[in-house]
Coordinates of C-alpha atoms and ligand atoms in Angstrom, one line a residue:
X1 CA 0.0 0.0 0.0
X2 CA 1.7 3.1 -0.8
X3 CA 1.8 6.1 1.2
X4 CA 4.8 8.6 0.4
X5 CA 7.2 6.6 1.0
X6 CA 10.8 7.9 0.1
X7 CA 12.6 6.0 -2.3
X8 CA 15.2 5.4 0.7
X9 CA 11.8 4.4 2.9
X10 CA 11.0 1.9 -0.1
X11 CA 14.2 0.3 -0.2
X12 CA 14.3 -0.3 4.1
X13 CA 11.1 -1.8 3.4
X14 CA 11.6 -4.2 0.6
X15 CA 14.8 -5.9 2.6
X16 CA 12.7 -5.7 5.6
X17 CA 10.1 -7.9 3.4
X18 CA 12.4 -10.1 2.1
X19 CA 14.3 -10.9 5.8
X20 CA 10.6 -11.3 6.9
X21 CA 9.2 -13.7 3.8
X22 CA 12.6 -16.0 4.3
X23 CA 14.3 -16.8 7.3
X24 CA 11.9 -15.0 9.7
X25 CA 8.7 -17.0 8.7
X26 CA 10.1 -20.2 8.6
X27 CA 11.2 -19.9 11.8
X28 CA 8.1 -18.4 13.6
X29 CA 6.2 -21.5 14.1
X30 CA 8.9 -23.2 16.3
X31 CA 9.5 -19.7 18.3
X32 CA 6.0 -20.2 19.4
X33 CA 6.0 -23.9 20.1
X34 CA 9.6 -23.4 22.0
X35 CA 8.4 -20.5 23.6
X36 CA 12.1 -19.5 22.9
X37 CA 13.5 -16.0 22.7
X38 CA 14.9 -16.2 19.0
X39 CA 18.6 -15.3 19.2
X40 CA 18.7 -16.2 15.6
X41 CA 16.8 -13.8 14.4
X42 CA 18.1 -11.1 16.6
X43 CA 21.4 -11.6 14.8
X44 CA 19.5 -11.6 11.3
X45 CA 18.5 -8.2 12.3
X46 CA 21.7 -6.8 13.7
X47 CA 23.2 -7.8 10.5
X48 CA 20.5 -6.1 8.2
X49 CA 21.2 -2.8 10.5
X50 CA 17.7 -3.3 11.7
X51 CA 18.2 -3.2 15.9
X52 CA 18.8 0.6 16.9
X53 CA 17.7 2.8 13.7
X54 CA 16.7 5.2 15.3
X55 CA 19.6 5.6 17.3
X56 CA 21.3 8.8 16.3
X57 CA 24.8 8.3 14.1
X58 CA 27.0 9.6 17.0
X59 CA 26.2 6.7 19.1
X60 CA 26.6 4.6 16.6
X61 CA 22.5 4.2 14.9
X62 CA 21.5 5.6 11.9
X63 CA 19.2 8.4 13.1
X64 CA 16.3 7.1 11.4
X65 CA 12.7 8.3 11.7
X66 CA 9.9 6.8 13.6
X67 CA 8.5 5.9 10.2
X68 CA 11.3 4.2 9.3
X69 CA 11.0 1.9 11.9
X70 CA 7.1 1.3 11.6
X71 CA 8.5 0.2 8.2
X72 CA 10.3 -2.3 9.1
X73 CA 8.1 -3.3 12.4
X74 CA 5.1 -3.8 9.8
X75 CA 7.0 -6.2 7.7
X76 CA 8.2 -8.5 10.2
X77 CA 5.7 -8.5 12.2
X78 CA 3.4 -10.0 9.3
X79 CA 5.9 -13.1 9.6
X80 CA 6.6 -13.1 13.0
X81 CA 5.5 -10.9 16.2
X82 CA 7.8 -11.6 18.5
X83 CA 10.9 -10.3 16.0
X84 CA 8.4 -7.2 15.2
X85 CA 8.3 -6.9 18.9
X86 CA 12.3 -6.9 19.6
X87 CA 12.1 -4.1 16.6
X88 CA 10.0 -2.0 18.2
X89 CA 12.0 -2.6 21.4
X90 CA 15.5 -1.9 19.6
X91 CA 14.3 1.2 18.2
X92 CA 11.5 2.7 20.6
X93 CA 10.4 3.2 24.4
X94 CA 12.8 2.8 26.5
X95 CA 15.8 3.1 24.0
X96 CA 14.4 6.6 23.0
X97 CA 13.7 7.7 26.3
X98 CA 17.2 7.4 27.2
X99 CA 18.4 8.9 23.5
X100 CA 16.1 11.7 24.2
X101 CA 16.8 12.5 27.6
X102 CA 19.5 10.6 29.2
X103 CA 23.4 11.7 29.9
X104 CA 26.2 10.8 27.3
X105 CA 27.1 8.0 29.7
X106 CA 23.2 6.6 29.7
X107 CA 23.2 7.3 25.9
X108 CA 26.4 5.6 25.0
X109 CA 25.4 2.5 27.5
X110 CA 22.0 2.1 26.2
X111 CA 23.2 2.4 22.1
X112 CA 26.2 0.0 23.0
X113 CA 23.9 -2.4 24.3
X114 CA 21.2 -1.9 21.9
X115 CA 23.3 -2.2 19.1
X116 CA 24.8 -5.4 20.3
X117 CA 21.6 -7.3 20.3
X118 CA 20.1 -6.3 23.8
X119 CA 16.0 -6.0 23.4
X120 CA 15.3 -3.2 26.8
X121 CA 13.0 -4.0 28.9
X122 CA 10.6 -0.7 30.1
X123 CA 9.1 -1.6 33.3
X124 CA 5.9 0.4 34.2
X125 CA 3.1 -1.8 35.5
X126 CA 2.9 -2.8 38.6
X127 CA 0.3 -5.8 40.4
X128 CA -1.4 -2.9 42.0
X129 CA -0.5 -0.2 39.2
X130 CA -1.2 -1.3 35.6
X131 CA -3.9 0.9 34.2
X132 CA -3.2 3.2 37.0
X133 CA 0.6 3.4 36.1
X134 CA 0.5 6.7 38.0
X135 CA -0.2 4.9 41.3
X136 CA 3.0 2.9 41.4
X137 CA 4.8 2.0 44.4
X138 CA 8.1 1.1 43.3
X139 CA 10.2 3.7 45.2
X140 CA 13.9 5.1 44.7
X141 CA 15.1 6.5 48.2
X142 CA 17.9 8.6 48.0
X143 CA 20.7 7.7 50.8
X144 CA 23.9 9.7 50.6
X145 CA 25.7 9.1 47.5
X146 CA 23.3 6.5 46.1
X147 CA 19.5 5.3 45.7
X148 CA 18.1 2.4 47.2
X149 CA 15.2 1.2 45.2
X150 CA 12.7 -1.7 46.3
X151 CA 9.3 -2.8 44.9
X152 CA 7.9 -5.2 42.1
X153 CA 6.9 -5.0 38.6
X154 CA 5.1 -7.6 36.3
X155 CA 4.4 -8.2 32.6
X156 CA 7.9 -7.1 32.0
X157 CA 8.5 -7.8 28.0
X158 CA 12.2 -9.4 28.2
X159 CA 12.2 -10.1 31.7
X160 CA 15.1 -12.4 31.7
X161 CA 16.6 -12.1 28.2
X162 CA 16.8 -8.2 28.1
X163 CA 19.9 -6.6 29.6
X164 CA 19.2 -3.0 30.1
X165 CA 16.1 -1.8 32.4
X166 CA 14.4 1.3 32.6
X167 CA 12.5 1.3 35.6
X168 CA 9.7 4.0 36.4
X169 CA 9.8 4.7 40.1
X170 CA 8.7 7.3 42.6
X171 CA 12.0 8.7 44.1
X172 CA 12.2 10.0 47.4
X173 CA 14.6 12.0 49.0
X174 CA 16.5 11.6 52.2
X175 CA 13.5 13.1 54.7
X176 CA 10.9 10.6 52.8
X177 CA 9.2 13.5 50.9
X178 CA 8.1 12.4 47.5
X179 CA 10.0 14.2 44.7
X180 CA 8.0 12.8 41.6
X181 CA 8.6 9.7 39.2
X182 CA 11.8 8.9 37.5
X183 CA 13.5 6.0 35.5
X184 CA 16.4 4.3 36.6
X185 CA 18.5 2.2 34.5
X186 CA 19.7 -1.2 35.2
X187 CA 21.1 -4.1 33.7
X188 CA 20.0 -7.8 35.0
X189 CA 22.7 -9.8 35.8
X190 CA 25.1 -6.5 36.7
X191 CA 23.2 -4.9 38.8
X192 CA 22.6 -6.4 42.5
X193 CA 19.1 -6.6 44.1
X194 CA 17.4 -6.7 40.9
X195 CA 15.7 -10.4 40.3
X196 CA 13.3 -12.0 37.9
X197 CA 10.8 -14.1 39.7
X198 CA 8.7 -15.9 37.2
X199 CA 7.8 -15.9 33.9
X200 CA 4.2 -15.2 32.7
X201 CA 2.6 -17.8 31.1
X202 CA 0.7 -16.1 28.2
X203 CA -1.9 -16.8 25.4
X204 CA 0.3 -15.7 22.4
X205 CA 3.4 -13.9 21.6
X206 CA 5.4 -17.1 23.4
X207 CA 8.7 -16.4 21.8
X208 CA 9.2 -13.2 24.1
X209 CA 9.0 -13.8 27.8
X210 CA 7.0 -11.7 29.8
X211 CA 8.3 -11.4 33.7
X212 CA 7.5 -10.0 36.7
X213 CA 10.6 -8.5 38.1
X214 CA 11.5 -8.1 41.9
X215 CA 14.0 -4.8 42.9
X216 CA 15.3 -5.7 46.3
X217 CA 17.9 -3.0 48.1
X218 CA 18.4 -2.2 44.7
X219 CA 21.6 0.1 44.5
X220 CA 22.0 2.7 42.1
X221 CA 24.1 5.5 41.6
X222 CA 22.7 9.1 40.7
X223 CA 24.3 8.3 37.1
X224 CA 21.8 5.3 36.4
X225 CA 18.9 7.8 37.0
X226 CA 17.7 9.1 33.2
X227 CA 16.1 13.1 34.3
X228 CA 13.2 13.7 32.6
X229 CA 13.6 17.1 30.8
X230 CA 10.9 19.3 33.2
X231 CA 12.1 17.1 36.3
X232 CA 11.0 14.7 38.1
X233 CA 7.8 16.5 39.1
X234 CA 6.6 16.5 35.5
X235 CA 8.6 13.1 35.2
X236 CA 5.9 10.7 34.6
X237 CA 4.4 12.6 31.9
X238 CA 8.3 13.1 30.3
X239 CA 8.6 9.6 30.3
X240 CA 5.1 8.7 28.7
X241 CA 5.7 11.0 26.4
X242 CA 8.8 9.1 25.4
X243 CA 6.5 6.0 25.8
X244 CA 4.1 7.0 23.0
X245 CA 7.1 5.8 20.7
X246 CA 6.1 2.1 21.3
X247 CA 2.4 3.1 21.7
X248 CA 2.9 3.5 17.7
X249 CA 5.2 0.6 17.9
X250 CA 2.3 -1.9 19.3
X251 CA -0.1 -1.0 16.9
X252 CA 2.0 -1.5 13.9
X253 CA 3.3 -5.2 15.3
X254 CA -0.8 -5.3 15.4
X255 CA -1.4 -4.1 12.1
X256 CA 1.8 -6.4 10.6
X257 CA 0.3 -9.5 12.0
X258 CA -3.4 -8.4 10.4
X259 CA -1.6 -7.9 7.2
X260 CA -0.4 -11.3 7.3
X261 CA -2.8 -12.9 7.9
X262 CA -5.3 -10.8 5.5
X263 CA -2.4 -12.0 2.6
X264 CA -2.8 -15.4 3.6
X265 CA -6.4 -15.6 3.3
X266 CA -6.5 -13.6 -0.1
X267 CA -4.8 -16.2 -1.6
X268 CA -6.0 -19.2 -0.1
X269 CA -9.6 -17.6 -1.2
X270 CA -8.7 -18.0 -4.8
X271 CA -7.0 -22.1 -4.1
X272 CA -9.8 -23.2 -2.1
X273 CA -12.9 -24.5 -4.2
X274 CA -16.2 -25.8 -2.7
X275 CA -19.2 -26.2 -5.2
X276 CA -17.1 -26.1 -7.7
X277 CA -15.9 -22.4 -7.5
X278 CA -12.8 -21.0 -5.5
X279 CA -14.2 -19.5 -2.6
X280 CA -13.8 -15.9 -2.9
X281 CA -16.8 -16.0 -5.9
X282 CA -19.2 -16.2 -2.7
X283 CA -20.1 -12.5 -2.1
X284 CA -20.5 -13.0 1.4
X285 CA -16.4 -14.1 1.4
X286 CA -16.1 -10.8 -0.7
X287 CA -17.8 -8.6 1.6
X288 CA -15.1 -9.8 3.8
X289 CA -12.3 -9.2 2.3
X290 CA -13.1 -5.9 1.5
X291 CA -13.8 -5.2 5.3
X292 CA -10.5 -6.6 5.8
X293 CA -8.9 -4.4 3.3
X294 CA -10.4 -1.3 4.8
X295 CA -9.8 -1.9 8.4
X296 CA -6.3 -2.8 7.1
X297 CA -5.8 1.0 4.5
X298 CA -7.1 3.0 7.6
X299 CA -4.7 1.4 10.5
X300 CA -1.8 1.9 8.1
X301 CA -2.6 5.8 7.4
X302 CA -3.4 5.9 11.5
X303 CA -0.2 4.1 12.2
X304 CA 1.8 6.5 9.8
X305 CA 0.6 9.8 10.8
X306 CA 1.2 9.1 14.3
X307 CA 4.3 8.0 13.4
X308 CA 5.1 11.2 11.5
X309 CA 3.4 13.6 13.9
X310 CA 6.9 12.6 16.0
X311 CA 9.6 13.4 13.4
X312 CA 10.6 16.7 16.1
X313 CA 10.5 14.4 19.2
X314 CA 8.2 11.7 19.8
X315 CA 4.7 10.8 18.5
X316 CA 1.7 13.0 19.3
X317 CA -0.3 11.4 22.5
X318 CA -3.3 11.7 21.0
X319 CA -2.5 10.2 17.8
X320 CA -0.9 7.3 18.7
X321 CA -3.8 6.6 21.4
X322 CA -6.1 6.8 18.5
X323 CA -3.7 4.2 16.0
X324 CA -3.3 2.1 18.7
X325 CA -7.0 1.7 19.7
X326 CA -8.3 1.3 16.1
X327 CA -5.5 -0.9 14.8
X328 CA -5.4 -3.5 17.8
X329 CA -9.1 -3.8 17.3
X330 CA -9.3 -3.9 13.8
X331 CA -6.5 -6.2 13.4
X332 CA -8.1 -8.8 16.1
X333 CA -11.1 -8.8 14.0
X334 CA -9.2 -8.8 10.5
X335 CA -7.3 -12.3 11.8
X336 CA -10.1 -13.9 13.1
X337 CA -11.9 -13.6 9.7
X338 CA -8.7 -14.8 7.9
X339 CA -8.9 -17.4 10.2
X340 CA -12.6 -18.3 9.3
X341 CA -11.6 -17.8 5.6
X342 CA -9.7 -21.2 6.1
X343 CA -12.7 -23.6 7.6
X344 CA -10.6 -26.3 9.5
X345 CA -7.5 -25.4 8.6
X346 CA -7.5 -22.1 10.2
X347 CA -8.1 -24.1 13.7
X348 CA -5.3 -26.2 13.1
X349 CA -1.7 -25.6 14.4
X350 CA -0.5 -26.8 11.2
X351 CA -1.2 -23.3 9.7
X352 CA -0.3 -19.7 11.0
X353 CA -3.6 -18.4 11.3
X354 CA -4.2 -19.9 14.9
X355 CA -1.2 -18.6 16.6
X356 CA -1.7 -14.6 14.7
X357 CA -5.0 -14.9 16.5
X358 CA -3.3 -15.5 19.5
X359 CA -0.5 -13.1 19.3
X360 CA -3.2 -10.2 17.9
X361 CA -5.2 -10.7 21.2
X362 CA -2.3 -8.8 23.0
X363 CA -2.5 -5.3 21.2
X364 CA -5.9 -4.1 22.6
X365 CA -4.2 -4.9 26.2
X366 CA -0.5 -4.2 26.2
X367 CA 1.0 -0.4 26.0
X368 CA -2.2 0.8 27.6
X369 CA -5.5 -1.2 27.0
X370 CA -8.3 0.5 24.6
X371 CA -10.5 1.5 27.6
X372 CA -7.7 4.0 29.1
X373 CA -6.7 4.4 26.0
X374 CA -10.1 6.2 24.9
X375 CA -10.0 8.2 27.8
X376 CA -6.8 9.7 27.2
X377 CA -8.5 10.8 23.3
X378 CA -11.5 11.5 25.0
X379 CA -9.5 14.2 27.5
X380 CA -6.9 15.2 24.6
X381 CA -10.4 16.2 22.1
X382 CA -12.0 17.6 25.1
X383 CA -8.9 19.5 26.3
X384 CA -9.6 18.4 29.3
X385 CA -8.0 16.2 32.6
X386 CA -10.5 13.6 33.0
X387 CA -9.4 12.1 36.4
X388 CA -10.3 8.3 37.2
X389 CA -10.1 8.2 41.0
X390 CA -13.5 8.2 43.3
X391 CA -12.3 12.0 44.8
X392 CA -10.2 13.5 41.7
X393 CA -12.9 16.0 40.5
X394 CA -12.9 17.1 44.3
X395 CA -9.0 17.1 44.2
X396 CA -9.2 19.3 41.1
X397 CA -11.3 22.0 43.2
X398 CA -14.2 22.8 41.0
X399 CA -15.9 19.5 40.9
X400 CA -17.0 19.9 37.4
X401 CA -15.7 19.4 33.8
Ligands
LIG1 C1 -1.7 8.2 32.1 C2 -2.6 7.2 32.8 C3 -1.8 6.5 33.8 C4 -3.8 8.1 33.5 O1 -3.5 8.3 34.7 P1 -3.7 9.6 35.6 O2 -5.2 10.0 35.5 O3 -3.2 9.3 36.9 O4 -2.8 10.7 34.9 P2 -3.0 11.9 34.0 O5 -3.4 13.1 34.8 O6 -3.8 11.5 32.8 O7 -1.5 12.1 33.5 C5 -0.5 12.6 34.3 C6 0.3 13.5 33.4 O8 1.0 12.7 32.4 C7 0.7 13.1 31.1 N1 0.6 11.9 30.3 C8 0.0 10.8 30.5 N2 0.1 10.0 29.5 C9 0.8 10.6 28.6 C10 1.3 10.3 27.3 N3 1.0 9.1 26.8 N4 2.0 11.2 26.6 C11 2.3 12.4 27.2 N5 1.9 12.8 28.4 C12 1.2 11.9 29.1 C13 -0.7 13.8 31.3 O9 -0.9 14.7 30.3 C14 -0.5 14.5 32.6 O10 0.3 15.6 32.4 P3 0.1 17.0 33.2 O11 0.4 16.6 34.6 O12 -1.3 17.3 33.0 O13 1.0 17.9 32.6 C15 -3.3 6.3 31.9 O14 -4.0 7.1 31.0 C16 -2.4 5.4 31.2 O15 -1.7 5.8 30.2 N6 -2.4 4.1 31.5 C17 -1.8 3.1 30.8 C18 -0.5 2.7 31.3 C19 0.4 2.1 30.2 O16 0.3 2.5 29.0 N7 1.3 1.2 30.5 C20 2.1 0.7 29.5 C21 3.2 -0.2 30.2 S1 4.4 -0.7 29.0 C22 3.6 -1.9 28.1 O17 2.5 -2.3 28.3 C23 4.4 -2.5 27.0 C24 3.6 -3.3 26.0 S2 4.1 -3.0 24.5 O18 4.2 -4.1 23.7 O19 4.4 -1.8 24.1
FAD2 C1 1.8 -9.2 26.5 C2 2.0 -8.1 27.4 C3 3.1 -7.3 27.4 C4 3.3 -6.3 28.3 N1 4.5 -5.7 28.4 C5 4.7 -4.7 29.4 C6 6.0 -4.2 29.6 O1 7.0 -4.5 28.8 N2 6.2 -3.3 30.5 C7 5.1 -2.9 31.3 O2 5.4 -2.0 32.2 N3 3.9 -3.4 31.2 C8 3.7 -4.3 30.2 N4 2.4 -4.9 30.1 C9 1.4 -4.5 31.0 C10 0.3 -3.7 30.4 O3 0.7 -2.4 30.2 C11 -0.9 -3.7 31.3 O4 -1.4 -5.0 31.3 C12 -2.0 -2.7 31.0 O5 -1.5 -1.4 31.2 C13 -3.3 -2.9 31.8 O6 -3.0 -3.1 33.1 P1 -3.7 -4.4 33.9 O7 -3.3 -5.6 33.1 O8 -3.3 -4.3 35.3 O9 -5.2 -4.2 33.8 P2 -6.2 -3.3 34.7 O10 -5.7 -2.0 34.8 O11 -6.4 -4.1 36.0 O12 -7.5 -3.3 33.9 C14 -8.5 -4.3 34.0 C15 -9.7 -3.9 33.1 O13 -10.3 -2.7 33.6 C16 -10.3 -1.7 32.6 N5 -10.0 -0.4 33.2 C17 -9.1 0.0 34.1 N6 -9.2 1.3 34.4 C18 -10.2 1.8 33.6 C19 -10.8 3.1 33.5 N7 -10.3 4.1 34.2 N8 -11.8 3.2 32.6 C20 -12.2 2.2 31.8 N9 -11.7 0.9 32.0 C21 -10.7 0.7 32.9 C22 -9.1 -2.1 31.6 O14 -9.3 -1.5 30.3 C23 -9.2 -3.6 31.6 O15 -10.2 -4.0 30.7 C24 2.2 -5.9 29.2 C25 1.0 -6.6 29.1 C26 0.9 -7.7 28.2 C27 -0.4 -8.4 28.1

């Protein structure tokens, strides 16, 4: 589907396509039944230049756009969403948080590790926090020289293959008076007091773990804490900002995945005969396709004018609220109707359809689910703070919208 792409844009996408439709596919089957991280392709992609794009060239990236990495996220993920995942890992979230706003020592530890095949894991959600992100309770307290940093995150994407952390916590300082939220960065296996504790066993998605995360006496120096730019009062909205990077990330594994799968059912529609016709000469198959083809245009131009709205920073909150709700929910639907496209053979584990459907499921959960989601559109069109709590119109003093 074209949409103004450069003819350098055109070029990142066709190898990403061709990476995707070879090794990457045939391998995405046993990453799901193994439920193992794939190391294999993580090379593929270091080689192809495709982990850290959007790294800038001083540390060692190719300061590429949001776009460009939506790009190549799209295309892999139609083969395989776990190695869209690890793109969108490699090249948003965390990664540009850190780009964005971190020290030269933060930057040059993150892009070193980035570019050596190191997916970062962001850790935001919390057992008691995860729509709610706000209300976490993992704390940094500051004691001399150092912070100490204690509490518990889960549905960590990495948790125990990923290196580098960045770790949203409420930092307080030496009297106990809450200063705001910041991230820390630390790396697993380096960094004492910082554990995995289990693995998550999930629908879909199986070839990425997903881990809850224990920080005990955590040590840190001051260095490993990344300021957001207004401080840490303003911090959790800095680094959200950041986030809505991989907001636009998730929806385009999403839309990938749809795109798949709509491909395989196109042209299994035209193989498959019953009553002696192929299928796709029943109009009520046709009708479907079509729905699947425009739920499919309008998530793409969503996904890429969020992506664009970011080329001076990061993507627009708004916009890449709205991609991400419509494409996870379009994309669920456009799989499960590929799926139904192939009768029996859609059920069976023998094709790809079955495990898309799982993996889709995620993308209306994940990265903030479509509920929140709506509310933060429904505040940004509004212009207003819609708080969620029991007493936050009271909080707000006025009581009313
Ligand atoms: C933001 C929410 C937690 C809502 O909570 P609150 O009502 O407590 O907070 P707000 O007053 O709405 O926001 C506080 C402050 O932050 C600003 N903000 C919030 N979100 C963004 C954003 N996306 N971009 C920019 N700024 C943002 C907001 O404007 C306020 O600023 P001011 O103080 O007014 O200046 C909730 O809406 C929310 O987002 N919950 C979802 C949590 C989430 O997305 N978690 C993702 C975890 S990582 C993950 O899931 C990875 C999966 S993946 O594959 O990517
Ligand atoms: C595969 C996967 C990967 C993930 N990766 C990461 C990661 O790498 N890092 C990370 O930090 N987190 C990650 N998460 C966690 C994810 O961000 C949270 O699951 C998500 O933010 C929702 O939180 P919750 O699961 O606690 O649901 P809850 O917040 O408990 O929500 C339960 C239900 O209530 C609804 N709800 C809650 N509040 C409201 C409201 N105000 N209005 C309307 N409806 C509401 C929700 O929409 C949902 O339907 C991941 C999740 C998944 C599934």
């Amino acid at each position: 589907m074209p949409l103004d792409l450069s003819p350098d844009q055109k070029s990142l996408q066709a190898r990403a396509r061709a990476l995707a439709s070879g090794p990457i596919a045939a391998r995405a089957a046993e990453v799901d039944r193994s439920e193992q991280y794939p190391w294999d392709n993580v090379d593929l992609l270091k080689d192809a230049g495709l982990l850290g794009m959007t790294i800038p060239a001083q540390y060692g990236g190719q300061g590429k756009s949001w776009l460009d990495a939506v790009l190549v996220i799209e295309a892999l993920s139609a083969a395989c969403a776990v190695t869209g995942r690890i793109a969108v890992e490699t090249n948003m979230g965390a990664i540009s948080a850190v780009m964005a706003y971190g020290s030269q020592e933060q930057k040059r530890l993150a892009a070193d590790l980035v570019l050596s095949g190191d997916k970062p894991a962001i850790c935001i959600t919390e057992p008691g926090a995860g729509s709610d992100a706000n209300a976490m309770t993992t704390r940094a307290d500051r004691r001399g020289n150092r912070f100490v940093v204690n509490g518990r995150k889960h549905w960590i994407t990495g948790g125990g293959v990923s290196r580098l952390h960045l770790i949203f916590a409420r930092v307080f300082d030496a009297q106990g008076n809450d200063e705001g939220i910041g991230g820390f960065l630390a790396i697993r296996d380096e960094t004492p007091g910082l554990s995995i504790v289990r693995r998550e066993p999930t629908m879909g998605l199986r070839g990425i773990p997903e881990a809850e995360i224990a920080f005990e006496d955590m040590e840190l120096p001051p260095s490993a804490l990344v300021v957001p730019p207004r401080g840490l009062k303003k911090g959790f909205a800095d680094l959200m900002n950041a986030y809505n990077s991989q907001r636009v990330g998730a929806a385009t594994v999403a839309l990938g995945v749809a795109w798949g799968a709509y491909q395989l059912a196109l042209d299994w529609s035209e193989k498959r005969e019953q009553f002696g016709r192929p299928i796709n000469e029943f109009q009520g198959l046709q009708w479907k396709l079509a729905d699947m083809s425009i739920r499919l245009a309008a998530s793409q131009a969503l996904v890429y004018k969020a992506a664009r709205s970011g080329e001076a920073g990061f993507p627009d909150m708004l916009m890449a609220a709205q991609a991400k709700i419509f494409t996870a929910e379009a994309a669920i639907q456009t799989v499960n109707d590929a799926l139904q496209l192939f009768g029996a053979r859609g059920y069976s584990r023998d094709l790809p359809l079955e495990r898309m459907a799982r993996d889709v499921r995620m993308f209306t959960i994940g990265g903030g689910t479509a509920e929140v989601l709506r509310t933060v559109v429904a505040g940004a069109i509004l212009g207003k703070k819609l708080p969620q709590t029991r007493d936050g119109w009271q909080k707000r003093g006025d009581g009313r919208l």
